[in-house]
């Protein structure tokens, strides 16, 4: 029997093949999954060419059924987008992305999949907000993430430190947004010091207390007469750096004085240290160029006539009538001048930038930049002795 060409064509047509996975990775037991499968799933679902740092496989049957995978993405710079995507499923049926009522807000920085058959398919956010069961799911997810991070810090500190610079913005955001998560993570927040060593907050406080003890031993007699027990305790100051290049001059002076500082480069750090100060009233963070510490100065004051001359010369040649000038005898004779800005003013300026309050005067909240001149430096001595020299204007501008 002859077969027509048209029928032959029909025979070779392939039936459509389903693209959905009948046994997706998150439904498998963690022991059945390989690292390559996790990475391949991440690339396929989130179209991200950068490999994730690590992941958490959620697998729970009691008191409710919940499975999923949460990936910690690599954030290369503070300017990278850290908005993630967490896909919510019900028995492998997609519901929606980033449902804040089910997934804690700070976890939305991650990427992942969560499958919970007990959730309704038609998600009503108003109903979810008042659902105690949904709150339990959210708390469970938060607990599992905190357990994974604290466990890694305890058992694999080297890996935890290796990942820290990338995951710290996420963890700090979580501590600010979620009190329970913050409580669990408090002892596992790391701060990198000037030597690249990672310290906990307790370590930072202990190091600073050792330095403070040396300073206060000389003032024991003054404190012996204090009887007022209601007086606020002195705060432990932790110095920090935001730009190792721009603040290198201050870093060198700190190193010479045997002092340490921690490196806080991310935009969230300003909010985070304010959060820590609210939690613990005995600590205070100051940027390394917020003020001059006693260890950087020499004993003895500069005479008033020199201070007055230098102030007038700099104000005149810089065209700034209200410029605040301080003249100090610094131990580091190679430093001619420094600019300091009170910590409170800097925080306020950072907040204004964050909320795009550019039209407002940065100095309206009090405190402004201070020009600190080193009385021991040859250039400063030259200006003080030769205020009318033709070279003075150029030196002042520099």
CSV table of C-alpha atoms in Angstrom, one decimal:
chain,number,residue,atom,x,y,z
A,1,UNK,CA,0.0,0.0,0.0
A,2,UNK,CA,1.4,3.4,-0.9
A,3,UNK,CA,1.7,6.0,1.8
A,4,UNK,CA,1.2,9.6,0.9
A,5,UNK,CA,4.0,12.1,1.7
A,6,UNK,CA,1.6,14.1,3.9
A,7,UNK,CA,1.0,11.1,6.2
A,8,UNK,CA,4.7,10.4,6.4
A,9,UNK,CA,5.3,14.0,7.6
A,10,UNK,CA,2.6,13.5,10.3
A,11,UNK,CA,4.4,10.3,11.6
A,12,UNK,CA,7.7,12.0,12.1
A,13,UNK,CA,6.3,14.9,14.1
A,14,UNK,CA,7.3,14.6,17.8
A,15,UNK,CA,4.9,15.1,20.6
A,16,UNK,CA,5.5,18.1,22.9
A,17,UNK,CA,7.7,17.2,25.9
A,18,UNK,CA,7.0,18.6,29.3
A,19,UNK,CA,9.7,20.9,30.6
A,20,UNK,CA,8.7,20.6,34.2
A,21,UNK,CA,10.8,18.3,36.4
A,22,UNK,CA,8.7,15.5,37.9
A,23,UNK,CA,11.2,15.1,40.7
A,24,UNK,CA,12.8,18.6,41.4
A,25,UNK,CA,15.9,18.9,43.4
A,26,UNK,CA,14.3,20.4,46.5
A,27,UNK,CA,12.0,17.4,46.8
A,28,UNK,CA,15.0,15.0,47.2
A,29,UNK,CA,16.7,14.3,50.4
A,30,UNK,CA,19.9,16.4,50.9
A,31,UNK,CA,22.0,13.2,51.0
A,32,UNK,CA,20.9,12.3,47.5
A,33,UNK,CA,22.1,15.6,46.0
A,34,UNK,CA,25.5,16.4,44.8
A,35,UNK,CA,27.3,19.8,44.8
A,36,UNK,CA,27.2,19.9,41.0
A,37,UNK,CA,23.4,19.3,41.0
A,38,UNK,CA,22.9,22.2,43.4
A,39,UNK,CA,25.0,24.5,41.3
A,40,UNK,CA,23.3,23.4,38.0
A,41,UNK,CA,19.9,24.0,39.6
A,42,UNK,CA,21.0,27.4,40.7
A,43,UNK,CA,22.2,28.4,37.2
A,44,UNK,CA,19.1,27.0,35.5
A,45,UNK,CA,16.5,28.6,37.8
A,46,UNK,CA,18.1,31.9,38.5
A,47,UNK,CA,20.1,32.5,35.3
A,48,UNK,CA,23.1,33.5,37.5
A,49,UNK,CA,26.5,32.8,36.0
A,50,UNK,CA,28.2,33.4,39.4
A,51,UNK,CA,28.4,30.3,41.6
A,52,UNK,CA,26.6,30.6,44.9
A,53,UNK,CA,28.8,30.6,48.1
A,54,UNK,CA,26.8,27.8,49.8
A,55,UNK,CA,23.2,26.7,50.3
A,56,UNK,CA,20.8,25.4,52.9
A,57,UNK,CA,18.6,22.5,52.1
A,58,UNK,CA,15.3,22.6,54.1
A,59,UNK,CA,13.7,19.3,54.7
A,60,UNK,CA,11.0,19.1,57.3
A,61,UNK,CA,8.0,16.8,57.8
A,62,UNK,CA,6.9,17.8,61.4
A,63,UNK,CA,5.1,19.8,62.7
A,64,UNK,CA,4.4,20.9,59.1
A,65,UNK,CA,5.7,19.8,55.7
A,66,UNK,CA,8.3,22.2,54.2
A,67,UNK,CA,11.0,21.6,51.7
A,68,UNK,CA,13.3,24.0,49.8
A,69,UNK,CA,16.8,25.2,49.0
A,70,UNK,CA,18.2,28.6,49.9
A,71,UNK,CA,21.3,29.9,48.1
A,72,UNK,CA,23.7,32.5,49.4
A,73,UNK,CA,24.7,34.5,46.3
A,74,UNK,CA,28.1,36.1,45.9
A,75,UNK,CA,28.0,39.9,46.2
A,76,UNK,CA,31.2,41.2,44.5
A,77,UNK,CA,30.9,44.9,45.5
A,78,UNK,CA,28.7,47.0,47.7
A,79,UNK,CA,27.1,48.4,44.5
A,80,UNK,CA,25.9,45.0,43.3
A,81,UNK,CA,22.2,44.5,43.6
A,82,UNK,CA,21.5,42.3,46.6
A,83,UNK,CA,17.8,41.8,45.8
A,84,UNK,CA,17.2,38.0,45.6
A,85,UNK,CA,14.3,35.9,44.5
A,86,UNK,CA,12.7,33.2,46.6
A,87,UNK,CA,10.0,31.2,44.7
A,88,UNK,CA,7.1,29.8,46.7
A,89,UNK,CA,5.5,26.5,45.7
A,90,UNK,CA,2.6,24.3,46.8
A,91,UNK,CA,3.3,20.7,46.0
A,92,UNK,CA,5.5,21.8,43.0
A,93,UNK,CA,2.9,24.2,41.8
A,94,UNK,CA,4.3,27.7,41.6
A,95,UNK,CA,2.5,30.3,43.7
A,96,UNK,CA,4.5,33.5,43.5
A,97,UNK,CA,7.9,35.1,44.1
A,98,UNK,CA,9.0,36.8,47.3
A,99,UNK,CA,5.9,36.5,49.5
A,100,UNK,CA,7.0,38.6,52.5
A,101,UNK,CA,4.3,37.2,54.8
A,102,UNK,CA,5.8,33.7,54.5
A,103,UNK,CA,9.5,34.5,54.0
A,104,UNK,CA,11.3,36.8,56.5
A,105,UNK,CA,12.1,40.1,54.8
A,106,UNK,CA,15.9,39.8,55.2
A,107,UNK,CA,15.9,36.4,53.6
A,108,UNK,CA,14.5,38.0,50.4
A,109,UNK,CA,18.2,38.9,49.7
A,110,UNK,CA,18.8,35.3,49.1
A,111,UNK,CA,17.8,33.1,46.1
A,112,UNK,CA,15.9,29.9,46.4
A,113,UNK,CA,12.8,27.8,46.4
A,114,UNK,CA,10.4,26.9,49.2
A,115,UNK,CA,7.7,24.3,48.8
A,116,UNK,CA,5.0,24.1,51.5
A,117,UNK,CA,1.9,21.9,50.7
A,118,UNK,CA,0.0,23.4,53.7
A,119,UNK,CA,-0.2,26.9,52.2
A,120,UNK,CA,-3.3,27.8,50.1
A,121,UNK,CA,-2.8,27.9,46.3
A,122,UNK,CA,-4.6,31.2,46.0
A,123,UNK,CA,-2.4,33.3,48.3
A,124,UNK,CA,-4.3,36.1,50.0
A,125,UNK,CA,-1.8,38.4,51.6
A,126,UNK,CA,-4.3,39.9,54.1
A,127,UNK,CA,-5.2,36.3,55.2
A,128,UNK,CA,-1.6,35.3,55.5
A,129,UNK,CA,-0.7,38.3,57.7
A,130,UNK,CA,-3.2,37.0,60.4
A,131,UNK,CA,-2.3,33.4,60.0
A,132,UNK,CA,-0.3,32.0,63.0
A,133,UNK,CA,0.7,28.9,61.0
A,134,UNK,CA,2.4,31.2,58.4
A,135,UNK,CA,4.3,32.9,61.2
A,136,UNK,CA,5.6,29.5,62.4
A,137,UNK,CA,6.9,28.8,58.9
A,138,UNK,CA,8.7,32.1,58.8
A,139,UNK,CA,10.2,31.5,62.2
A,140,UNK,CA,11.3,28.0,61.2
A,141,UNK,CA,13.1,29.2,58.1
A,142,UNK,CA,14.8,32.0,60.1
A,143,UNK,CA,15.9,29.4,62.7
A,144,UNK,CA,17.3,27.0,60.1
A,145,UNK,CA,19.4,29.8,58.5
A,146,UNK,CA,20.8,30.9,61.8
A,147,UNK,CA,21.6,27.3,62.8
A,148,UNK,CA,23.4,26.8,59.5
A,149,UNK,CA,25.5,30.0,59.9
A,150,UNK,CA,26.3,29.5,63.6
A,151,UNK,CA,27.1,25.8,63.0
A,152,UNK,CA,29.5,26.7,60.2
A,153,UNK,CA,31.2,29.3,62.4
A,154,UNK,CA,31.7,26.7,65.2
A,155,UNK,CA,32.8,23.7,63.1
A,156,UNK,CA,34.3,25.3,60.0
A,157,UNK,CA,35.6,28.7,61.1
A,158,UNK,CA,38.0,28.9,58.1
A,159,UNK,CA,35.2,28.6,55.5
A,160,UNK,CA,33.0,31.0,57.5
A,161,UNK,CA,35.7,33.6,57.5
A,162,UNK,CA,36.3,33.1,53.8
A,163,UNK,CA,32.6,33.7,53.1
A,164,UNK,CA,32.2,36.5,55.6
A,165,UNK,CA,32.8,39.5,53.4
A,166,UNK,CA,30.2,38.4,51.0
A,167,UNK,CA,27.5,37.3,53.5
A,168,UNK,CA,28.0,40.0,56.1
A,169,UNK,CA,25.6,42.5,54.5
A,170,UNK,CA,22.8,39.9,54.5
A,171,UNK,CA,23.5,38.9,58.1
A,172,UNK,CA,23.7,42.5,59.4
A,173,UNK,CA,20.4,43.3,57.6
A,174,UNK,CA,18.9,40.2,59.3
A,175,UNK,CA,20.1,41.3,62.7
A,176,UNK,CA,18.5,44.8,62.2
A,177,UNK,CA,15.2,43.4,60.9
A,178,UNK,CA,14.7,40.3,63.0
A,179,UNK,CA,15.4,40.4,66.8
A,180,UNK,CA,15.4,36.6,67.2
A,181,UNK,CA,17.8,36.2,64.3
A,182,UNK,CA,20.0,38.9,65.9
A,183,UNK,CA,20.0,37.1,69.2
A,184,UNK,CA,21.2,33.9,67.7
A,185,UNK,CA,23.9,35.6,65.5
A,186,UNK,CA,25.3,38.1,68.1
A,187,UNK,CA,28.3,36.0,69.0
A,188,UNK,CA,29.0,35.1,65.4
A,189,UNK,CA,29.2,38.6,63.8
A,190,UNK,CA,32.8,39.1,62.6
A,191,UNK,CA,34.9,42.2,62.2
A,192,UNK,CA,38.0,42.2,60.1
A,193,UNK,CA,40.8,44.3,61.7
A,194,UNK,CA,43.7,46.2,60.0
A,195,UNK,CA,45.8,43.0,59.9
A,196,UNK,CA,43.1,41.0,58.1
A,197,UNK,CA,42.2,39.0,61.3
A,198,UNK,CA,38.6,38.3,62.0
A,199,UNK,CA,37.3,39.1,65.5
A,200,UNK,CA,34.0,38.8,67.2
A,201,UNK,CA,32.5,41.8,68.9
A,202,UNK,CA,33.6,40.4,72.3
A,203,UNK,CA,37.1,40.1,70.9
A,204,UNK,CA,37.0,43.8,69.8
A,205,UNK,CA,35.8,44.9,73.2
A,206,UNK,CA,38.4,42.8,75.1
A,207,UNK,CA,41.2,44.3,72.9
A,208,UNK,CA,40.0,47.8,73.5
A,209,UNK,CA,39.7,47.2,77.3
A,210,UNK,CA,43.3,46.2,77.4
A,211,UNK,CA,44.3,49.4,75.7
A,212,UNK,CA,42.0,51.4,78.0
A,213,UNK,CA,43.5,49.7,81.1
A,214,UNK,CA,46.9,51.0,80.2
A,215,UNK,CA,45.6,54.5,79.8
A,216,UNK,CA,43.5,54.6,83.0
A,217,UNK,CA,46.2,53.2,85.3
A,218,UNK,CA,47.9,56.6,85.2
A,219,UNK,CA,44.6,58.3,86.3
A,220,UNK,CA,43.8,56.0,89.2
A,221,UNK,CA,44.2,58.7,91.8
A,222,UNK,CA,41.6,61.0,90.0
A,223,UNK,CA,39.1,58.2,89.8
A,224,UNK,CA,39.6,57.1,93.5
A,225,UNK,CA,37.8,60.3,94.6
A,226,UNK,CA,34.7,59.5,92.5
A,227,UNK,CA,31.8,58.4,94.7
A,228,UNK,CA,28.9,58.9,92.4
A,229,UNK,CA,27.7,55.3,91.5
A,230,UNK,CA,24.9,56.6,89.3
A,231,UNK,CA,27.4,58.1,86.8
A,232,UNK,CA,27.3,56.5,83.4
A,233,UNK,CA,30.2,54.0,82.8
A,234,UNK,CA,32.8,55.0,80.3
A,235,UNK,CA,32.1,53.6,76.8
A,236,UNK,CA,34.5,51.2,75.0
A,237,UNK,CA,35.3,52.9,71.8
A,238,UNK,CA,35.8,50.7,68.7
A,239,UNK,CA,37.5,52.5,65.8
A,240,UNK,CA,36.7,51.6,62.2
A,241,UNK,CA,37.9,52.3,58.7
A,242,UNK,CA,35.7,52.7,55.6
A,243,UNK,CA,38.4,53.3,53.0
A,244,UNK,CA,41.9,51.9,53.5
A,245,UNK,CA,43.4,54.1,50.8
A,246,UNK,CA,41.7,57.5,51.7
A,247,UNK,CA,42.3,56.9,55.4
A,248,UNK,CA,45.8,55.4,55.1
A,249,UNK,CA,47.4,58.4,56.9
A,250,UNK,CA,45.2,57.7,59.9
A,251,UNK,CA,45.8,54.0,59.7
A,252,UNK,CA,49.6,54.5,59.8
A,253,UNK,CA,49.3,56.7,62.8
A,254,UNK,CA,47.1,54.2,64.6
A,255,UNK,CA,49.6,51.4,63.8
A,256,UNK,CA,52.5,53.5,65.2
A,257,UNK,CA,50.5,54.1,68.4
A,258,UNK,CA,49.8,50.3,68.7
A,259,UNK,CA,46.1,50.8,68.2
A,260,UNK,CA,43.7,48.7,66.1
A,261,UNK,CA,40.6,49.4,64.1
A,262,UNK,CA,38.1,47.3,62.2
A,263,UNK,CA,37.2,47.6,58.5
A,264,UNK,CA,33.5,48.5,57.7
A,265,UNK,CA,33.1,49.1,54.0
A,266,UNK,CA,29.5,48.3,53.2
A,267,UNK,CA,26.6,50.8,53.0
A,268,UNK,CA,24.7,48.9,55.6
A,269,UNK,CA,27.5,49.2,58.2
A,270,UNK,CA,26.4,52.7,59.3
A,271,UNK,CA,23.0,51.4,60.3
A,272,UNK,CA,24.4,48.3,61.8
A,273,UNK,CA,26.8,49.9,64.2
A,274,UNK,CA,24.0,52.3,65.3
A,275,UNK,CA,21.9,49.1,65.9
A,276,UNK,CA,24.7,47.6,68.0
A,277,UNK,CA,25.1,50.8,70.1
A,278,UNK,CA,21.4,50.7,70.9
A,279,UNK,CA,21.7,47.1,72.0
A,280,UNK,CA,24.7,47.7,74.2
A,281,UNK,CA,25.1,51.2,75.7
A,282,UNK,CA,28.6,50.5,76.9
A,283,UNK,CA,30.1,50.5,73.3
A,284,UNK,CA,30.6,53.2,70.8
A,285,UNK,CA,31.9,53.1,67.2
A,286,UNK,CA,34.0,55.9,65.9
A,287,UNK,CA,35.6,56.3,62.4
A,288,UNK,CA,39.3,56.4,62.6
A,289,UNK,CA,39.3,60.1,61.5
A,290,UNK,CA,36.5,61.2,63.8
A,291,UNK,CA,38.9,62.7,66.4
A,292,UNK,CA,42.4,62.5,67.6
A,293,UNK,CA,43.1,60.0,70.4
A,294,UNK,CA,45.5,60.8,73.2
A,295,UNK,CA,48.0,58.2,71.9
A,296,UNK,CA,48.5,60.2,68.8
A,297,UNK,CA,49.4,63.4,70.6
A,298,UNK,CA,52.5,64.6,72.4
A,299,UNK,CA,52.2,66.1,75.9
A,300,UNK,CA,52.2,69.9,76.0
A,301,UNK,CA,50.1,72.5,74.3
A,302,UNK,CA,51.0,74.9,71.4
A,303,UNK,CA,51.2,78.5,72.5
A,304,UNK,CA,48.1,80.6,71.8
A,305,UNK,CA,49.9,83.1,69.5
A,306,UNK,CA,50.9,80.3,67.1
A,307,UNK,CA,47.4,78.9,67.1
A,308,UNK,CA,45.9,82.3,66.4
A,309,UNK,CA,48.3,83.0,63.5
A,310,UNK,CA,47.8,79.6,61.8
A,311,UNK,CA,44.0,79.9,62.2
A,312,UNK,CA,43.9,83.4,60.6
A,313,UNK,CA,46.3,82.4,57.8
A,314,UNK,CA,44.4,79.3,56.8
A,315,UNK,CA,41.0,81.0,57.0
A,316,UNK,CA,42.3,83.9,54.8
A,317,UNK,CA,44.0,81.8,52.2
A,318,UNK,CA,41.2,79.2,51.9
A,319,UNK,CA,38.5,81.8,51.9
A,320,UNK,CA,36.7,80.0,54.8
A,321,UNK,CA,35.9,82.5,57.6
A,322,UNK,CA,34.3,79.8,59.9
A,323,UNK,CA,36.9,77.1,59.3
A,324,UNK,CA,37.7,75.4,62.7
A,325,UNK,CA,41.4,74.9,63.1
A,326,UNK,CA,43.2,72.9,65.8
A,327,UNK,CA,47.0,72.9,66.3
A,328,UNK,CA,48.3,69.7,67.9
A,329,UNK,CA,51.8,68.3,68.6
A,330,UNK,CA,51.5,64.9,66.9
A,331,UNK,CA,53.9,62.0,67.6
A,332,UNK,CA,54.0,61.3,63.9
A,333,UNK,CA,56.1,64.2,62.6
A,334,UNK,CA,55.6,63.1,58.9
A,335,UNK,CA,51.9,64.1,59.1
A,336,UNK,CA,51.4,67.8,58.2
A,337,UNK,CA,47.6,68.1,58.6
A,338,UNK,CA,44.5,66.0,59.0
A,339,UNK,CA,40.7,66.5,58.6
A,340,UNK,CA,38.4,65.2,61.3
A,341,UNK,CA,34.6,65.1,61.4
A,342,UNK,CA,32.6,64.2,64.5
A,343,UNK,CA,31.0,60.8,64.4
A,344,UNK,CA,27.5,62.2,65.0
A,345,UNK,CA,27.8,64.6,62.0
A,346,UNK,CA,29.1,61.8,59.8
A,347,UNK,CA,26.3,59.5,60.7
A,348,UNK,CA,23.8,62.2,60.0
A,349,UNK,CA,25.4,62.9,56.6
A,350,UNK,CA,25.3,59.2,55.7
A,351,UNK,CA,21.6,59.1,56.6
A,352,UNK,CA,20.9,62.1,54.5
A,353,UNK,CA,22.7,60.5,51.5
A,354,UNK,CA,20.8,57.3,52.0
A,355,UNK,CA,17.5,59.0,51.9
A,356,UNK,CA,18.5,61.4,49.1
A,357,UNK,CA,18.2,64.5,51.3
A,358,UNK,CA,20.8,66.3,49.2
A,359,UNK,CA,19.1,69.7,49.4
A,360,UNK,CA,19.7,70.0,53.1
A,361,UNK,CA,22.8,71.6,54.7
A,362,UNK,CA,25.0,68.8,56.2
A,363,UNK,CA,26.1,71.2,58.9
A,364,UNK,CA,22.6,72.0,60.1
A,365,UNK,CA,22.8,69.2,62.7
A,366,UNK,CA,25.8,70.7,64.4
A,367,UNK,CA,29.5,69.7,64.1
A,368,UNK,CA,31.6,70.2,61.1
A,369,UNK,CA,35.0,69.3,59.6
A,370,UNK,CA,38.0,70.3,61.7
A,371,UNK,CA,41.5,71.0,60.2
A,372,UNK,CA,44.1,69.6,62.5
A,373,UNK,CA,47.6,71.0,62.0
A,374,UNK,CA,50.7,69.2,63.3
A,375,UNK,CA,52.8,71.8,65.2
A,376,UNK,CA,55.8,69.4,64.8
A,377,UNK,CA,55.8,69.4,61.0
A,378,UNK,CA,58.3,71.7,59.1
A,379,UNK,CA,55.6,73.1,56.8
A,380,UNK,CA,53.4,74.1,59.6
A,381,UNK,CA,56.3,75.7,61.4
A,382,UNK,CA,57.2,77.5,58.2
A,383,UNK,CA,53.7,79.0,57.9
A,384,UNK,CA,53.6,80.0,61.5
A,385,UNK,CA,57.0,81.8,61.2
A,386,UNK,CA,56.4,83.2,57.7
A,387,UNK,CA,52.7,84.0,57.4
A,388,UNK,CA,53.2,86.5,54.6
A,389,UNK,CA,55.4,84.3,52.4
A,390,UNK,CA,54.4,83.9,48.8
A,391,UNK,CA,54.5,80.1,49.2
A,392,UNK,CA,51.9,80.1,52.0
A,393,UNK,CA,48.7,80.2,49.9
A,394,UNK,CA,49.8,77.1,47.9
A,395,UNK,CA,50.8,75.2,51.1
A,396,UNK,CA,47.4,76.0,52.7
A,397,UNK,CA,45.5,74.8,49.7
A,398,UNK,CA,47.5,71.6,49.6
